[in-house]
PDB file of C-alpha atoms in Angstrom:
ATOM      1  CA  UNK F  84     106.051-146.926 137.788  1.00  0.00           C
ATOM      2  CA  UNK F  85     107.386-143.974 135.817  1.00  0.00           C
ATOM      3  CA  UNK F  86     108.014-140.555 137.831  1.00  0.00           C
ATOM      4  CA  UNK F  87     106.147-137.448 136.826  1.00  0.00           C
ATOM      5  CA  UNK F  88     107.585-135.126 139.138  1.00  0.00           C
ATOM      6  CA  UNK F  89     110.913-135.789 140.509  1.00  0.00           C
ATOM      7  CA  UNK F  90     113.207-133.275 142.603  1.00  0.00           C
ATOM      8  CA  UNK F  91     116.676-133.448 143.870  1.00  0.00           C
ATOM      9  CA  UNK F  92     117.722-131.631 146.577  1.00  0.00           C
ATOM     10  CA  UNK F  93     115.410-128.819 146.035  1.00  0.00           C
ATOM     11  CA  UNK F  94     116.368-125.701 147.305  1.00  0.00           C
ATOM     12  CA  UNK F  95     114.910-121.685 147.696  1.00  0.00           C
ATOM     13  CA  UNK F  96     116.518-119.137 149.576  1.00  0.00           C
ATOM     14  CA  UNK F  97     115.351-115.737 149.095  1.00  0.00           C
ATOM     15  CA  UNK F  98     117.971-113.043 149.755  1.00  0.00           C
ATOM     16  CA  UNK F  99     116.886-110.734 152.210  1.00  0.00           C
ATOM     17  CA  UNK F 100     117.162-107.055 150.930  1.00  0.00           C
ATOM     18  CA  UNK F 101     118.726-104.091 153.025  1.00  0.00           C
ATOM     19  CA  UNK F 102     120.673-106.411 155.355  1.00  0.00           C
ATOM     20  CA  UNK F 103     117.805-108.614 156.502  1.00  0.00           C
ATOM     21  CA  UNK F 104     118.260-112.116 157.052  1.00  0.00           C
ATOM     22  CA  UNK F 105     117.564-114.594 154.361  1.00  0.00           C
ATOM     23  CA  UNK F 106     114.917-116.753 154.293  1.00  0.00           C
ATOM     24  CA  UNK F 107     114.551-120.330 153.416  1.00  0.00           C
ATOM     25  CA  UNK F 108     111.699-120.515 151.233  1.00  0.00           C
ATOM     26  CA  UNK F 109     112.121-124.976 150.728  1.00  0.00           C
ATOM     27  CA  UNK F 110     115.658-126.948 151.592  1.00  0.00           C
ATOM     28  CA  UNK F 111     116.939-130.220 150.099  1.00  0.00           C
ATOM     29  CA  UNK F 112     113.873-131.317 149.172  1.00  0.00           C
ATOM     30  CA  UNK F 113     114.146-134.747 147.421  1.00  0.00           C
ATOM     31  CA  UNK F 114     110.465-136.358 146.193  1.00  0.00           C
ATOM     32  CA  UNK F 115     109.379-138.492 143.420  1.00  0.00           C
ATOM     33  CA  UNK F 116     105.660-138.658 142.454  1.00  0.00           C
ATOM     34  CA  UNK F 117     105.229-141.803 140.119  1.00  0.00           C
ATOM     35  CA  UNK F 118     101.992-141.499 137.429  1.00  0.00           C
ATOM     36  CA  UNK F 119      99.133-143.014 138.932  1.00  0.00           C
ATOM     37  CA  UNK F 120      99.494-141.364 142.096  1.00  0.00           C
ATOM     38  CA  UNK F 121      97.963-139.149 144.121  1.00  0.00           C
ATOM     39  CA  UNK F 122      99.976-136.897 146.207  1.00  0.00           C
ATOM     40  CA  UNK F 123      99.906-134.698 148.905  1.00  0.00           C
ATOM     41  CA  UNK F 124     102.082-132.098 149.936  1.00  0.00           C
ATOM     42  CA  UNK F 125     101.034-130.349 153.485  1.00  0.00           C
ATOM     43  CA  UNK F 126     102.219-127.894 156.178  1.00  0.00           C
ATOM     44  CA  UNK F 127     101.775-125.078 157.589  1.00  0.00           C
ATOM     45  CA  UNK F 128     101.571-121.645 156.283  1.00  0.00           C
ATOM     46  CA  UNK F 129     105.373-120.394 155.784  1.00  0.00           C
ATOM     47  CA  UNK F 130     106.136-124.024 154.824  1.00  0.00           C
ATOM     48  CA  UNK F 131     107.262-124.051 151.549  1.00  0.00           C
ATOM     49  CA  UNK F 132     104.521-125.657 149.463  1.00  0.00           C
ATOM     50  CA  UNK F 133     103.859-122.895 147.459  1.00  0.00           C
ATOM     51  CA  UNK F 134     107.517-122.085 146.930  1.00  0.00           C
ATOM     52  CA  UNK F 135     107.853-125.677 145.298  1.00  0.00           C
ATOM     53  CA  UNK F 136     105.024-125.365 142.734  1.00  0.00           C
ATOM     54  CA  UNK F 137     106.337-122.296 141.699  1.00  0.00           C
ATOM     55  CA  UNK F 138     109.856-123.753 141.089  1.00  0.00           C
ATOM     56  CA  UNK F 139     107.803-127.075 139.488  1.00  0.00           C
ATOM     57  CA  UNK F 140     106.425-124.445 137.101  1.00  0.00           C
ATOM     58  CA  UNK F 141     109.734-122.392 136.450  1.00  0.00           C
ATOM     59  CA  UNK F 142     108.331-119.284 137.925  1.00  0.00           C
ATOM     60  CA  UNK F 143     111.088-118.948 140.201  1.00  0.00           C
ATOM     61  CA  UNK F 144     114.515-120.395 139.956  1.00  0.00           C
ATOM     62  CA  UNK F 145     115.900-122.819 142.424  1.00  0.00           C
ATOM     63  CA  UNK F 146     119.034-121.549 144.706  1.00  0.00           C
ATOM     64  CA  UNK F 147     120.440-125.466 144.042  1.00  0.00           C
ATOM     65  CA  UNK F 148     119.110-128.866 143.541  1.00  0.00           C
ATOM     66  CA  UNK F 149     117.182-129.786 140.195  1.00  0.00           C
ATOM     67  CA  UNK F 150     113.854-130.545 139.191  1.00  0.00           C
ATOM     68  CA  UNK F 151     112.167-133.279 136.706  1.00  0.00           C
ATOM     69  CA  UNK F 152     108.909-133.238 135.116  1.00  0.00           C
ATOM     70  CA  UNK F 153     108.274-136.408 132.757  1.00  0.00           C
ATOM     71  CA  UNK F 154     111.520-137.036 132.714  1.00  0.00           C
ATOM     72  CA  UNK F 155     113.106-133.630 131.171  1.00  0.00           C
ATOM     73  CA  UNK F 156     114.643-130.706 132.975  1.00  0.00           C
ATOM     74  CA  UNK F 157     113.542-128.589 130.619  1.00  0.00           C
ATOM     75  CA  UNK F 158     110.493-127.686 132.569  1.00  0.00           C
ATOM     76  CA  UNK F 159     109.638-124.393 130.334  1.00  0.00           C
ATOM     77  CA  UNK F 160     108.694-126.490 127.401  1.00  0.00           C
ATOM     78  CA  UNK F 161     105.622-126.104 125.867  1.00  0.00           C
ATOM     79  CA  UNK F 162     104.821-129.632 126.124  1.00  0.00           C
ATOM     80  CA  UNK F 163     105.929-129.531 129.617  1.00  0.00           C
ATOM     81  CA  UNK F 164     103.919-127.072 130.589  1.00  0.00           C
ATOM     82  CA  UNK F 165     100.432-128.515 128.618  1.00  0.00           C
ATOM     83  CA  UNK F 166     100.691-131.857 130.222  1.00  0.00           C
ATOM     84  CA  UNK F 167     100.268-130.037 133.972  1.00  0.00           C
ATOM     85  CA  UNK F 168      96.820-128.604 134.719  1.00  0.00           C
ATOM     86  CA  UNK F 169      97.280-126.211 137.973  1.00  0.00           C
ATOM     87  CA  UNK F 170      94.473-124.642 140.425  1.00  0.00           C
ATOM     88  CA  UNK F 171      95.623-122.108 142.015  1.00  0.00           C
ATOM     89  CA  UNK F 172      93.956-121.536 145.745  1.00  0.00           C
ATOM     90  CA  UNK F 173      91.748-118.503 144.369  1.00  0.00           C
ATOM     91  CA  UNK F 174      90.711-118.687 140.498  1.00  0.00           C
ATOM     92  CA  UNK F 175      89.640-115.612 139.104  1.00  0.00           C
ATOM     93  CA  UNK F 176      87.587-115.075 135.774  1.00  0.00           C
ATOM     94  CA  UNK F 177      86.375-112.079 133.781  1.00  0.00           C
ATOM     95  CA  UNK F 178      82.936-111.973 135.462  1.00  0.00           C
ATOM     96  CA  UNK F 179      81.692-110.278 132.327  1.00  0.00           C
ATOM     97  CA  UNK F 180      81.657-113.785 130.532  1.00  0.00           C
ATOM     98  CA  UNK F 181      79.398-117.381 131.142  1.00  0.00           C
ATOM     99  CA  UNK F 182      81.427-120.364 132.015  1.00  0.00           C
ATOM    100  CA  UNK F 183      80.944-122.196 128.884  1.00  0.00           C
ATOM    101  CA  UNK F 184      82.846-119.216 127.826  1.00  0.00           C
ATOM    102  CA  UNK F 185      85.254-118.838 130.126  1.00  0.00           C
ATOM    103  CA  UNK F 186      86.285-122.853 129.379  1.00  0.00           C
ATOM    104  CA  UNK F 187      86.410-122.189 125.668  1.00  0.00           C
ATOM    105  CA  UNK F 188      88.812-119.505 125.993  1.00  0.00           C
ATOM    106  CA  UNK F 189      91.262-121.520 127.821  1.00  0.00           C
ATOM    107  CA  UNK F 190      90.327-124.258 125.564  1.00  0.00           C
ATOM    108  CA  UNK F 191      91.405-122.528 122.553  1.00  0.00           C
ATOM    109  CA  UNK F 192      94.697-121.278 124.541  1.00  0.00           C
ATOM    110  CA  UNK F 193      95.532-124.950 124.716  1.00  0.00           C
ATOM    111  CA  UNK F 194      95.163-125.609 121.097  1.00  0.00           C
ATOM    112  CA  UNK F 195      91.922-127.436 121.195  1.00  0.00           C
ATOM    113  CA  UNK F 196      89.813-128.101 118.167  1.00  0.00           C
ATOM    114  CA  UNK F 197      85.927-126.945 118.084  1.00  0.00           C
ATOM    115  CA  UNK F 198      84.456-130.336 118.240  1.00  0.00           C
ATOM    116  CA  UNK F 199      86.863-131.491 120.793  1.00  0.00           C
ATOM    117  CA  UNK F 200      86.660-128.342 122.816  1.00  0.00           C
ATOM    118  CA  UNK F 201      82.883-128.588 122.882  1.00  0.00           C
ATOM    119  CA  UNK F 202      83.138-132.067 123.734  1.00  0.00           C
ATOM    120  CA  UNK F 203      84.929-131.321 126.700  1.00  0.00           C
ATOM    121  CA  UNK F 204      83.275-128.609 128.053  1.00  0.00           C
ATOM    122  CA  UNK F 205      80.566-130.560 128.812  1.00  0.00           C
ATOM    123  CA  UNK F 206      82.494-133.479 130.087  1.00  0.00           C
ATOM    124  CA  UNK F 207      83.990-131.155 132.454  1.00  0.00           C
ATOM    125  CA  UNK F 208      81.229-129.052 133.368  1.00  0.00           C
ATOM    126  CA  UNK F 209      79.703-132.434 134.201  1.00  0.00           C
ATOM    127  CA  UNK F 210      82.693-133.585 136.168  1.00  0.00           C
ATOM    128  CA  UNK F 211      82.407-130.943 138.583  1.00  0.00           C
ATOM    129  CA  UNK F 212      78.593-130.662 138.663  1.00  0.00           C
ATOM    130  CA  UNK F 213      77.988-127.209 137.379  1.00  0.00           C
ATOM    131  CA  UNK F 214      76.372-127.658 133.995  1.00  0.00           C
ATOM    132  CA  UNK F 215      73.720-126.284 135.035  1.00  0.00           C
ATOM    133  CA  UNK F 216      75.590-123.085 135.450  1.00  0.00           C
ATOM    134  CA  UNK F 217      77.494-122.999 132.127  1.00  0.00           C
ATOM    135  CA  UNK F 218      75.232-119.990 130.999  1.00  0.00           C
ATOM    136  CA  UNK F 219      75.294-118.258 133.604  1.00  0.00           C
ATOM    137  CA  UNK F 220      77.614-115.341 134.185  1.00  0.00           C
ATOM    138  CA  UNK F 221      80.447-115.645 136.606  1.00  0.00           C
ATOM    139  CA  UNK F 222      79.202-112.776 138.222  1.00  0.00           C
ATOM    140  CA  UNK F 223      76.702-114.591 139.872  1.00  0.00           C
ATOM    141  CA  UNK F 224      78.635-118.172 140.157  1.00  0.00           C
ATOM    142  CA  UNK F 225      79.235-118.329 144.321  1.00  0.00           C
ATOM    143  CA  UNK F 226      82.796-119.005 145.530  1.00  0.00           C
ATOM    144  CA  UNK F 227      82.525-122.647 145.440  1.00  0.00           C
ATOM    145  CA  UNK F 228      81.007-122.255 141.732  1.00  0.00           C
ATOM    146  CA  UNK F 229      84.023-120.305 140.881  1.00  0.00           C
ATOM    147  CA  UNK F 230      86.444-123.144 142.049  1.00  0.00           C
ATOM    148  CA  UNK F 231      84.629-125.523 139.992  1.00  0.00           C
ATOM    149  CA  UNK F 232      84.963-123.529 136.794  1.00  0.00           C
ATOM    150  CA  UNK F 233      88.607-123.617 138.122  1.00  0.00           C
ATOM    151  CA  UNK F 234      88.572-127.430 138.466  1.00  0.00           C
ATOM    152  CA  UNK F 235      86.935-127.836 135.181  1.00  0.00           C
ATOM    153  CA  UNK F 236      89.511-125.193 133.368  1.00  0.00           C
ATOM    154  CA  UNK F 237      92.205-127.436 134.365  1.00  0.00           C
ATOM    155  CA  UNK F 238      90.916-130.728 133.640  1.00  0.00           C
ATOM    156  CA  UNK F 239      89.582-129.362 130.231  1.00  0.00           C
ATOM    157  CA  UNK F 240      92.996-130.291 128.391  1.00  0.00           C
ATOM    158  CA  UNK F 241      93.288-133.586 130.315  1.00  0.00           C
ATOM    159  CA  UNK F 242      96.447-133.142 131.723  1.00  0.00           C
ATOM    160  CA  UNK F 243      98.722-135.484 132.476  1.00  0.00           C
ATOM    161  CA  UNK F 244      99.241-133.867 135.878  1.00  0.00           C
ATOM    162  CA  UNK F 245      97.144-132.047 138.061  1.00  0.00           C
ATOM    163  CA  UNK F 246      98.261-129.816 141.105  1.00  0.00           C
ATOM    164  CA  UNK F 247      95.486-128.497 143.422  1.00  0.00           C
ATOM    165  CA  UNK F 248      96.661-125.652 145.672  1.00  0.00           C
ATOM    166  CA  UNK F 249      94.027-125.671 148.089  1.00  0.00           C
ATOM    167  CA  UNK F 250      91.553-127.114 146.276  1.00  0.00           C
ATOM    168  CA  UNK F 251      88.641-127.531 148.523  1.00  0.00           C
ATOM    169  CA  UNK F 252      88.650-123.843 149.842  1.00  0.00           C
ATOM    170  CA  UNK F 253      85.192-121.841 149.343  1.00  0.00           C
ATOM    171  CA  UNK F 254      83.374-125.856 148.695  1.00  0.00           C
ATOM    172  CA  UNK F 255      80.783-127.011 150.878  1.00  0.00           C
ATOM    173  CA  UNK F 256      80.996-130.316 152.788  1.00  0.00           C
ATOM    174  CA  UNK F 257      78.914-132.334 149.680  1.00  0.00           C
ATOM    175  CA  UNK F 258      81.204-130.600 146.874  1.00  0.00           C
ATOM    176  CA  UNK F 259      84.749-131.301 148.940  1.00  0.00           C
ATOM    177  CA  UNK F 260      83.295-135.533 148.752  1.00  0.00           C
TER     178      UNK F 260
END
């Protein structure tokens, strides 16, 4: 199997300011997540799992260790960063727009032609079970209608990989199956 994600020896320490202690945000964390697979990554709050997406996406900089994504360090690169589709625990959208809308934006963002875009909106939409909703302003989408539209944002470009941070909060018990 080929690796997607791959770190070595992964480490954050945040300096504390004004004297404070430092804290240890992930240490020495060595993983390998082959394509295919579905991973997860738990713990408690204070844990460190939000600390390592943000170094998977380059947001922050690792104190040591290195990280891998389909095989290059380079993790900025554009085509790095179009094969990963990411969910954040809370999406937020203009509420002023429809979600076939919203999805078209970041469609066009990613580079998408019209046919193709249009294409997969509907895919998506269908995927998550909102199509119903794609005309319908955000505004009145619920919280669990709003994490769909997430969901369907980030499959929309059909990414190679997908990282859900949190993905089932605000879903009822039928939308989490």
């Amino acid at each position: 199997m080929e690796a997607v994600i791959e770190t070595f020896e992964l480490t954050k320490i945040y300096e504390g300011a004004f004297g404070t202690q430092d804290v240890i945000g992930v240490k020495d964390l060595t993983l390998t997540v082959n394509s295919g697979e579905i991973f997860a990554y738990l713990g408690p709050n204070g844990s460190g799992k939000t600390t390592t997406i943000k170094l998977l996406f380059g947001l922050i900089f690792p104190t040591k260790g290195r990280i891998k994504i389909l095989g290059s360090e380079d993790i900025g690169a554009a085509a790095i960063r179009k094969a990963i589709g990411y969910l954040p625990e809370g999406a937020y959208y203009p509420e002023f727009l429809r979600g076939d809308e919203v999805l078209r934006f970041y469609g066009q963002l990613y580079g998408m032609g019209r046919r193709e875009l249009e294409y997969r909106i509907s895919q998506v939409l269908e995927t998550v079970g909102i199509t119903q909703a794609r005309q319908r302003l955000v505004r009145g989408y619920s919280k669990g209608m709003r994490q769909r539209l997430g969901l369907a944002q980030h499959l929309l470009s059909n990414p190679q990989i997908l990282i859900l941070d949190e993905p089932t909060t605000g879903l009822d018990p039928i939308a989490r199956k």
